[in-house]
PDB file of C-alpha atoms in Angstrom:
ATOM      1  CA  MET H 990       0.000   0.000   0.000  1.00  0.00           C
ATOM      2  CA  SER H 991       1.351   3.433  -0.967  1.00  0.00           C
ATOM      3  CA  ARG H 992       1.862   6.155   1.611  1.00  0.00           C
ATOM      4  CA  THR H 993      -1.056   8.119   0.171  1.00  0.00           C
ATOM      5  CA  ALA H 994      -3.376   5.123   0.301  1.00  0.00           C
ATOM      6  CA  SER H 995      -2.227   4.340   3.840  1.00  0.00           C
ATOM      7  CA  PHE H 996      -2.862   7.931   4.928  1.00  0.00           C
ATOM      8  CA  ILE H 997      -6.365   7.903   3.429  1.00  0.00           C
ATOM      9  CA  ALA H 998      -7.079   4.572   5.107  1.00  0.00           C
ATOM     10  CA  GLN H 999      -6.003   5.996   8.450  1.00  0.00           C
ATOM     11  CA  LEU H1000      -8.253   9.012   7.945  1.00  0.00           C
ATOM     12  CA  ALA H1001     -11.150   6.692   7.115  1.00  0.00           C
ATOM     13  CA  ASP H1002     -10.542   4.576  10.221  1.00  0.00           C
ATOM     14  CA  GLY H1003     -10.384   7.690  12.379  1.00  0.00           C
ATOM     15  CA  TRP H1004     -13.647   8.951  10.903  1.00  0.00           C
ATOM     16  CA  SER H1005     -15.312   5.599  11.568  1.00  0.00           C
ATOM     17  CA  GLU H1006     -14.288   5.798  15.215  1.00  0.00           C
ATOM     18  CA  PHE H1007     -15.452   9.400  15.447  1.00  0.00           C
ATOM     19  CA  ARG H1008     -18.929   8.938  13.996  1.00  0.00           C
ATOM     20  CA  ALA H1009     -19.528   5.615  15.773  1.00  0.00           C
ATOM     21  CA  ARG H1010     -19.756   7.378  19.143  1.00  0.00           C
ATOM     22  CA  PRO H1011     -22.691   9.821  19.490  1.00  0.00           C
ATOM     23  CA  TRP H1012     -21.268  11.257  22.722  1.00  0.00           C
ATOM     24  CA  LEU H1013     -18.131  12.157  20.804  1.00  0.00           C
ATOM     25  CA  TRP H1014     -19.503  13.949  17.763  1.00  0.00           C
ATOM     26  CA  ALA H1015     -22.318  15.552  19.761  1.00  0.00           C
ATOM     27  CA  SER H1016     -19.777  17.068  22.157  1.00  0.00           C
ATOM     28  CA  VAL H1017     -17.675  18.365  19.276  1.00  0.00           C
ATOM     29  CA  LEU H1018     -20.743  19.890  17.614  1.00  0.00           C
ATOM     30  CA  HIS H1019     -21.660  21.530  20.922  1.00  0.00           C
ATOM     31  CA  VAL H1020     -18.225  23.131  21.284  1.00  0.00           C
ATOM     32  CA  SER H1021     -18.147  24.145  17.624  1.00  0.00           C
ATOM     33  CA  LEU H1022     -21.413  26.053  17.911  1.00  0.00           C
ATOM     34  CA  LEU H1023     -20.385  27.565  21.248  1.00  0.00           C
ATOM     35  CA  ASN H1024     -17.318  28.989  19.535  1.00  0.00           C
ATOM     36  CA  LEU H1025     -19.553  30.454  16.846  1.00  0.00           C
ATOM     37  CA  MET H1026     -22.428  31.723  18.981  1.00  0.00           C
ATOM     38  CA  VAL H1027     -20.762  32.561  22.300  1.00  0.00           C
ATOM     39  CA  LEU H1028     -16.986  32.865  22.345  1.00  0.00           C
ATOM     40  CA  ALA H1029     -16.626  34.798  19.094  1.00  0.00           C
ATOM     41  CA  PRO H1030     -19.093  37.452  20.358  1.00  0.00           C
ATOM     42  CA  PHE H1031     -17.293  37.509  23.710  1.00  0.00           C
ATOM     43  CA  PHE H1032     -13.854  38.192  22.247  1.00  0.00           C
ATOM     44  CA  VAL H1033     -15.062  40.595  19.558  1.00  0.00           C
ATOM     45  CA  LEU H1034     -17.749  42.511  21.440  1.00  0.00           C
ATOM     46  CA  GLY H1035     -16.277  42.356  24.941  1.00  0.00           C
ATOM     47  CA  PRO H1036     -13.760  45.128  24.182  1.00  0.00           C
ATOM     48  CA  VAL H1037     -16.573  47.208  22.660  1.00  0.00           C
ATOM     49  CA  VAL H1038     -18.613  46.933  25.860  1.00  0.00           C
ATOM     50  CA  ALA H1039     -15.517  47.725  27.930  1.00  0.00           C
ATOM     51  CA  ARG H1040     -14.813  50.839  25.878  1.00  0.00           C
ATOM     52  CA  ARG H1041     -18.367  52.109  26.216  1.00  0.00           C
ATOM     53  CA  PHE H1042     -19.210  51.238  29.803  1.00  0.00           C
ATOM     54  CA  LEU H1043     -16.267  49.772  31.752  1.00  0.00           C
ATOM     55  CA  GLY H1044     -13.427  52.249  31.508  1.00  0.00           C
ATOM     56  CA  GLY H1045     -11.934  51.151  28.223  1.00  0.00           C
ATOM     57  CA  ALA H1046      -8.726  49.137  28.027  1.00  0.00           C
ATOM     58  CA  THR H1047      -8.386  48.900  31.803  1.00  0.00           C
ATOM     59  CA  GLY H1048     -11.831  47.333  32.124  1.00  0.00           C
ATOM     60  CA  TRP H1049     -11.177  44.798  29.382  1.00  0.00           C
ATOM     61  CA  ALA H1050      -7.757  43.978  30.846  1.00  0.00           C
ATOM     62  CA  THR H1051      -9.453  43.251  34.172  1.00  0.00           C
ATOM     63  CA  ILE H1052     -11.914  40.871  32.519  1.00  0.00           C
ATOM     64  CA  ALA H1053      -9.204  39.176  30.455  1.00  0.00           C
ATOM     65  CA  THR H1054      -6.951  38.751  33.484  1.00  0.00           C
ATOM     66  CA  ALA H1055      -9.791  37.250  35.515  1.00  0.00           C
ATOM     67  CA  TYR H1056     -10.592  34.873  32.644  1.00  0.00           C
ATOM     68  CA  ALA H1057      -6.970  33.728  32.405  1.00  0.00           C
ATOM     69  CA  THR H1058      -6.733  33.336  36.183  1.00  0.00           C
ATOM     70  CA  GLY H1059      -9.890  31.245  36.133  1.00  0.00           C
ATOM     71  CA  ALA H1060      -8.377  29.042  33.444  1.00  0.00           C
ATOM     72  CA  VAL H1061      -5.363  28.336  35.662  1.00  0.00           C
ATOM     73  CA  LEU H1062      -7.563  27.591  38.679  1.00  0.00           C
ATOM     74  CA  GLY H1063      -9.874  25.388  36.590  1.00  0.00           C
ATOM     75  CA  GLY H1064      -6.876  23.348  35.493  1.00  0.00           C
ATOM     76  CA  LEU H1065      -5.777  22.902  39.097  1.00  0.00           C
ATOM     77  CA  VAL H1066      -9.272  21.761  40.066  1.00  0.00           C
ATOM     78  CA  GLY H1067      -9.270  19.314  37.159  1.00  0.00           C
ATOM     79  CA  LEU H1068      -6.036  17.745  38.376  1.00  0.00           C
ATOM     80  CA  ARG H1069      -7.729  16.772  41.645  1.00  0.00           C
ATOM     81  CA  TRP H1070     -11.383  16.252  40.718  1.00  0.00           C
ATOM     82  CA  ARG H1071     -12.308  12.924  39.150  1.00  0.00           C
ATOM     83  CA  PRO H1072     -16.072  12.825  38.536  1.00  0.00           C
ATOM     84  CA  GLN H1073     -17.535   9.408  37.806  1.00  0.00           C
ATOM     85  CA  ARG H1074     -19.488  10.839  34.857  1.00  0.00           C
ATOM     86  CA  PRO H1075     -16.934  13.175  33.288  1.00  0.00           C
ATOM     87  CA  LEU H1076     -18.945  14.207  30.232  1.00  0.00           C
ATOM     88  CA  LEU H1077     -21.910  15.153  32.375  1.00  0.00           C
ATOM     89  CA  ALA H1078     -19.616  17.223  34.581  1.00  0.00           C
ATOM     90  CA  CYS H1079     -17.947  18.732  31.533  1.00  0.00           C
ATOM     91  CA  SER H1080     -21.295  19.717  30.017  1.00  0.00           C
ATOM     92  CA  MET H1081     -22.614  21.234  33.215  1.00  0.00           C
ATOM     93  CA  ALA H1082     -19.393  23.206  33.680  1.00  0.00           C
ATOM     94  CA  VAL H1083     -20.029  24.981  30.372  1.00  0.00           C
ATOM     95  CA  LEU H1084     -23.036  26.695  31.968  1.00  0.00           C
ATOM     96  CA  ALA H1085     -20.551  28.799  33.946  1.00  0.00           C
ATOM     97  CA  LEU H1086     -20.105  30.846  30.752  1.00  0.00           C
ATOM     98  CA  THR H1087     -23.643  32.189  31.037  1.00  0.00           C
ATOM     99  CA  PRO H1088     -23.074  34.855  33.740  1.00  0.00           C
ATOM    100  CA  LEU H1089     -20.126  36.305  31.817  1.00  0.00           C
ATOM    101  CA  ILE H1090     -21.927  36.645  28.485  1.00  0.00           C
ATOM    102  CA  ALA H1091     -25.191  37.812  30.074  1.00  0.00           C
ATOM    103  CA  GLY H1092     -23.287  40.264  32.292  1.00  0.00           C
ATOM    104  CA  LEU H1093     -21.624  41.852  29.270  1.00  0.00           C
ATOM    105  CA  ALA H1094     -24.980  42.088  27.505  1.00  0.00           C
ATOM    106  CA  VAL H1095     -26.482  44.259  30.263  1.00  0.00           C
ATOM    107  CA  PRO H1096     -23.705  45.259  31.234  1.00  0.00           C
ATOM    108  CA  VAL H1097     -23.223  44.773  34.986  1.00  0.00           C
ATOM    109  CA  SER H1098     -20.463  46.364  37.057  1.00  0.00           C
ATOM    110  CA  LEU H1099     -16.820  45.539  36.420  1.00  0.00           C
ATOM    111  CA  PRO H1100     -16.285  43.662  39.741  1.00  0.00           C
ATOM    112  CA  LEU H1101     -19.224  41.367  38.940  1.00  0.00           C
ATOM    113  CA  LEU H1102     -17.916  40.811  35.425  1.00  0.00           C
ATOM    114  CA  ALA H1103     -14.497  39.947  36.825  1.00  0.00           C
ATOM    115  CA  VAL H1104     -16.054  37.245  39.013  1.00  0.00           C
ATOM    116  CA  ALA H1105     -18.065  35.972  36.041  1.00  0.00           C
ATOM    117  CA  ALA H1106     -14.908  35.924  33.910  1.00  0.00           C
ATOM    118  CA  LEU H1107     -13.139  33.913  36.610  1.00  0.00           C
ATOM    119  CA  LEU H1108     -15.906  31.298  36.362  1.00  0.00           C
ATOM    120  CA  GLY H1109     -15.881  31.400  32.562  1.00  0.00           C
ATOM    121  CA  GLY H1110     -12.152  30.815  32.370  1.00  0.00           C
ATOM    122  CA  GLY H1111     -12.375  28.061  34.954  1.00  0.00           C
ATOM    123  CA  GLN H1112     -14.918  26.101  32.961  1.00  0.00           C
ATOM    124  CA  ALA H1113     -12.776  26.353  29.820  1.00  0.00           C
ATOM    125  CA  SER H1114      -9.739  24.545  31.195  1.00  0.00           C
ATOM    126  CA  LEU H1115     -11.743  22.193  33.413  1.00  0.00           C
ATOM    127  CA  SER H1116     -13.928  21.098  30.497  1.00  0.00           C
ATOM    128  CA  GLU H1117     -10.917  20.609  28.241  1.00  0.00           C
ATOM    129  CA  LEU H1118      -9.148  18.502  30.860  1.00  0.00           C
ATOM    130  CA  LEU H1119     -12.189  16.283  31.478  1.00  0.00           C
ATOM    131  CA  TRP H1120     -12.748  15.923  27.737  1.00  0.00           C
ATOM    132  CA  SER H1121      -9.144  14.960  26.969  1.00  0.00           C
ATOM    133  CA  THR H1122      -9.073  12.449  29.809  1.00  0.00           C
ATOM    134  CA  THR H1123     -12.306  10.874  28.594  1.00  0.00           C
ATOM    135  CA  LEU H1124     -10.920  10.433  25.097  1.00  0.00           C
ATOM    136  CA  GLN H1125      -7.836   8.707  26.446  1.00  0.00           C
ATOM    137  CA  GLN H1126      -9.936   6.354  28.566  1.00  0.00           C
ATOM    138  CA  HIS H1127     -12.550   5.438  25.976  1.00  0.00           C
ATOM    139  CA  LEU H1128     -10.751   5.360  22.642  1.00  0.00           C
ATOM    140  CA  PRO H1129      -8.374   2.720  21.305  1.00  0.00           C
ATOM    141  CA  ALA H1130      -4.821   3.980  21.785  1.00  0.00           C
ATOM    142  CA  GLU H1131      -3.985   3.601  18.102  1.00  0.00           C
ATOM    143  CA  MET H1132      -6.976   5.785  17.170  1.00  0.00           C
ATOM    144  CA  LEU H1133      -6.540   8.546  19.709  1.00  0.00           C
ATOM    145  CA  SER H1134      -4.555  10.988  17.568  1.00  0.00           C
ATOM    146  CA  ARG H1135      -6.788  10.495  14.513  1.00  0.00           C
ATOM    147  CA  VAL H1136     -10.024  10.969  16.415  1.00  0.00           C
ATOM    148  CA  SER H1137      -8.587  13.927  18.342  1.00  0.00           C
ATOM    149  CA  ALA H1138      -7.705  15.532  15.024  1.00  0.00           C
ATOM    150  CA  TYR H1139     -11.326  15.258  13.874  1.00  0.00           C
ATOM    151  CA  GLY H1140     -12.431  16.643  17.229  1.00  0.00           C
ATOM    152  CA  TRP H1141     -10.205  19.698  16.994  1.00  0.00           C
ATOM    153  CA  LEU H1142     -11.155  20.248  13.358  1.00  0.00           C
ATOM    154  CA  GLY H1143     -14.835  20.199  14.262  1.00  0.00           C
ATOM    155  CA  ALA H1144     -14.414  22.356  17.358  1.00  0.00           C
ATOM    156  CA  LEU H1145     -12.538  25.090  15.480  1.00  0.00           C
ATOM    157  CA  LEU H1146     -14.448  24.823  12.212  1.00  0.00           C
ATOM    158  CA  PHE H1147     -16.698  27.835  12.769  1.00  0.00           C
ATOM    159  CA  VAL H1148     -14.232  30.084  14.606  1.00  0.00           C
ATOM    160  CA  PRO H1149     -13.253  32.125  11.500  1.00  0.00           C
ATOM    161  CA  LEU H1150     -16.910  32.452  10.531  1.00  0.00           C
ATOM    162  CA  GLY H1151     -17.791  33.631  14.035  1.00  0.00           C
ATOM    163  CA  TYR H1152     -15.195  36.379  13.983  1.00  0.00           C
ATOM    164  CA  ALA H1153     -16.282  37.404  10.483  1.00  0.00           C
ATOM    165  CA  VAL H1154     -20.024  37.694  11.119  1.00  0.00           C
ATOM    166  CA  VAL H1155     -20.326  38.871  14.710  1.00  0.00           C
ATOM    167  CA  GLY H1156     -19.522  42.490  13.815  1.00  0.00           C
ATOM    168  CA  PRO H1157     -22.166  42.803  11.079  1.00  0.00           C
ATOM    169  CA  VAL H1158     -24.709  40.964  13.247  1.00  0.00           C
ATOM    170  CA  ALA H1159     -24.066  43.293  16.181  1.00  0.00           C
ATOM    171  CA  ALA H1160     -24.320  46.326  13.892  1.00  0.00           C
ATOM    172  CA  ARG H1161     -27.746  45.101  12.792  1.00  0.00           C
ATOM    173  CA  ILE H1162     -29.350  43.902  16.042  1.00  0.00           C
ATOM    174  CA  GLY H1163     -27.145  45.571  18.653  1.00  0.00           C
ATOM    175  CA  VAL H1164     -24.227  44.527  20.821  1.00  0.00           C
ATOM    176  CA  GLY H1165     -26.397  43.689  23.824  1.00  0.00           C
ATOM    177  CA  ALA H1166     -28.820  41.611  21.763  1.00  0.00           C
ATOM    178  CA  THR H1167     -25.978  39.661  20.126  1.00  0.00           C
ATOM    179  CA  LEU H1168     -24.456  38.832  23.495  1.00  0.00           C
ATOM    180  CA  SER H1169     -27.888  37.961  24.918  1.00  0.00           C
ATOM    181  CA  VAL H1170     -28.402  35.439  22.128  1.00  0.00           C
ATOM    182  CA  GLY H1171     -25.063  33.901  23.077  1.00  0.00           C
ATOM    183  CA  ALA H1172     -26.024  33.647  26.747  1.00  0.00           C
ATOM    184  CA  VAL H1173     -29.300  31.926  25.872  1.00  0.00           C
ATOM    185  CA  TRP H1174     -27.474  29.629  23.464  1.00  0.00           C
ATOM    186  CA  VAL H1175     -25.205  28.338  26.241  1.00  0.00           C
ATOM    187  CA  ILE H1176     -28.242  27.124  28.172  1.00  0.00           C
ATOM    188  CA  VAL H1177     -30.270  25.816  25.233  1.00  0.00           C
ATOM    189  CA  SER H1178     -27.392  23.995  23.541  1.00  0.00           C
ATOM    190  CA  THR H1179     -26.211  22.405  26.784  1.00  0.00           C
ATOM    191  CA  ALA H1180     -29.743  21.195  27.534  1.00  0.00           C
ATOM    192  CA  ALA H1181     -29.870  19.673  24.041  1.00  0.00           C
ATOM    193  CA  LEU H1182     -26.489  17.994  24.558  1.00  0.00           C
ATOM    194  CA  LEU H1183     -27.712  16.379  27.764  1.00  0.00           C
ATOM    195  CA  THR H1184     -30.386  14.520  25.779  1.00  0.00           C
ATOM    196  CA  VAL H1185     -27.610  12.344  24.313  1.00  0.00           C
ATOM    197  CA  PRO H1186     -27.542   9.235  26.561  1.00  0.00           C
ATOM    198  CA  GLY H1187     -23.765   8.813  26.458  1.00  0.00           C
ATOM    199  CA  ILE H1188     -23.208  12.339  27.746  1.00  0.00           C
ATOM    200  CA  ARG H1189     -25.184  11.507  30.882  1.00  0.00           C
ATOM    201  CA  THR H1190     -24.087   7.917  31.410  1.00  0.00           C
ATOM    202  CA  LEU H1191     -20.484   7.489  30.209  1.00  0.00           C
ATOM    203  CA  ARG H1192     -18.434   6.631  33.285  1.00  0.00           C
ATOM    204  CA  ARG H1193     -14.841   7.199  34.229  1.00  0.00           C
ATOM    205  CA  ARG H1194     -12.420   4.306  33.806  1.00  0.00           C
ATOM    206  CA  ASP H1195      -9.843   4.201  36.566  1.00  0.00           C
ATOM    207  CA  ALA H1196      -8.346   0.803  35.770  1.00  0.00           C
ATOM    208  CA  PRO H1197      -6.508   0.128  32.493  1.00  0.00           C
ATOM    209  CA  GLU H1198      -8.819  -1.438  29.974  1.00  0.00           C
ATOM    210  CA  ILE H1199      -8.342  -2.408  26.350  1.00  0.00           C
ATOM    211  CA  VAL H1200     -10.733  -0.478  24.112  1.00  0.00           C
ATOM    212  CA  ARG H1201     -11.514  -2.140  20.826  1.00  0.00           C
ATOM    213  CA  SER H1202     -11.605  -0.164  17.623  1.00  0.00           C
ATOM    214  CA  THR H1203     -14.912  -0.176  15.757  1.00  0.00           C
ATOM    215  CA  SER H1204     -12.968  -0.746  12.538  1.00  0.00           C
ATOM    216  CA  THR H1205     -11.692  -4.085  13.871  1.00  0.00           C
ATOM    217  CA  ALA H1206     -14.841  -5.024  15.774  1.00  0.00           C
ATOM    218  CA  ARG H1207     -17.056  -5.373  12.723  1.00  0.00           C
TER     219      ARG H1207
END
């Protein structure tokens, strides 16, 4: 088999593993749309809100610093916390984004936004850690890099589109309305994700266990 044919075969096997697990592709779709509907508006419109209502660059720097600090703390929590249903915990953690996006939409005072940003950053790193650990525990080792590649591709797919359209959308319906849609989307999309059985029921694996590939299990 040529290198090209081998590469295509590996891509096909990775895709088979990816689409065979509803909890996997549903989670990736959830993150992909969050990047489009929530995080792109946050990073594009957050500085606009800060300039208008929160003291300009200093206000945005406060929010950004709190977000980054939360990300560090969320990672530290993730190193110690081992929930038995990691995808359920991961999904529920995403709801911590809601106060930050809703607070910018109003907007609320800078100290409250800083606290909300701390929570928002915390959920980002905590969710990523739980997600990565779950992949390692529930995917065949030889498929991990291929499936992870599809996951990252899907998660980042709409990021350029989000940055491109959020400005025109905000110019049409307003900055506050655009951010409000994002805050509502966090709740609605997470509720929809929780309807996927695997998200609610997939359990942590503490002991080593051989995971069979779907491409060899047929």
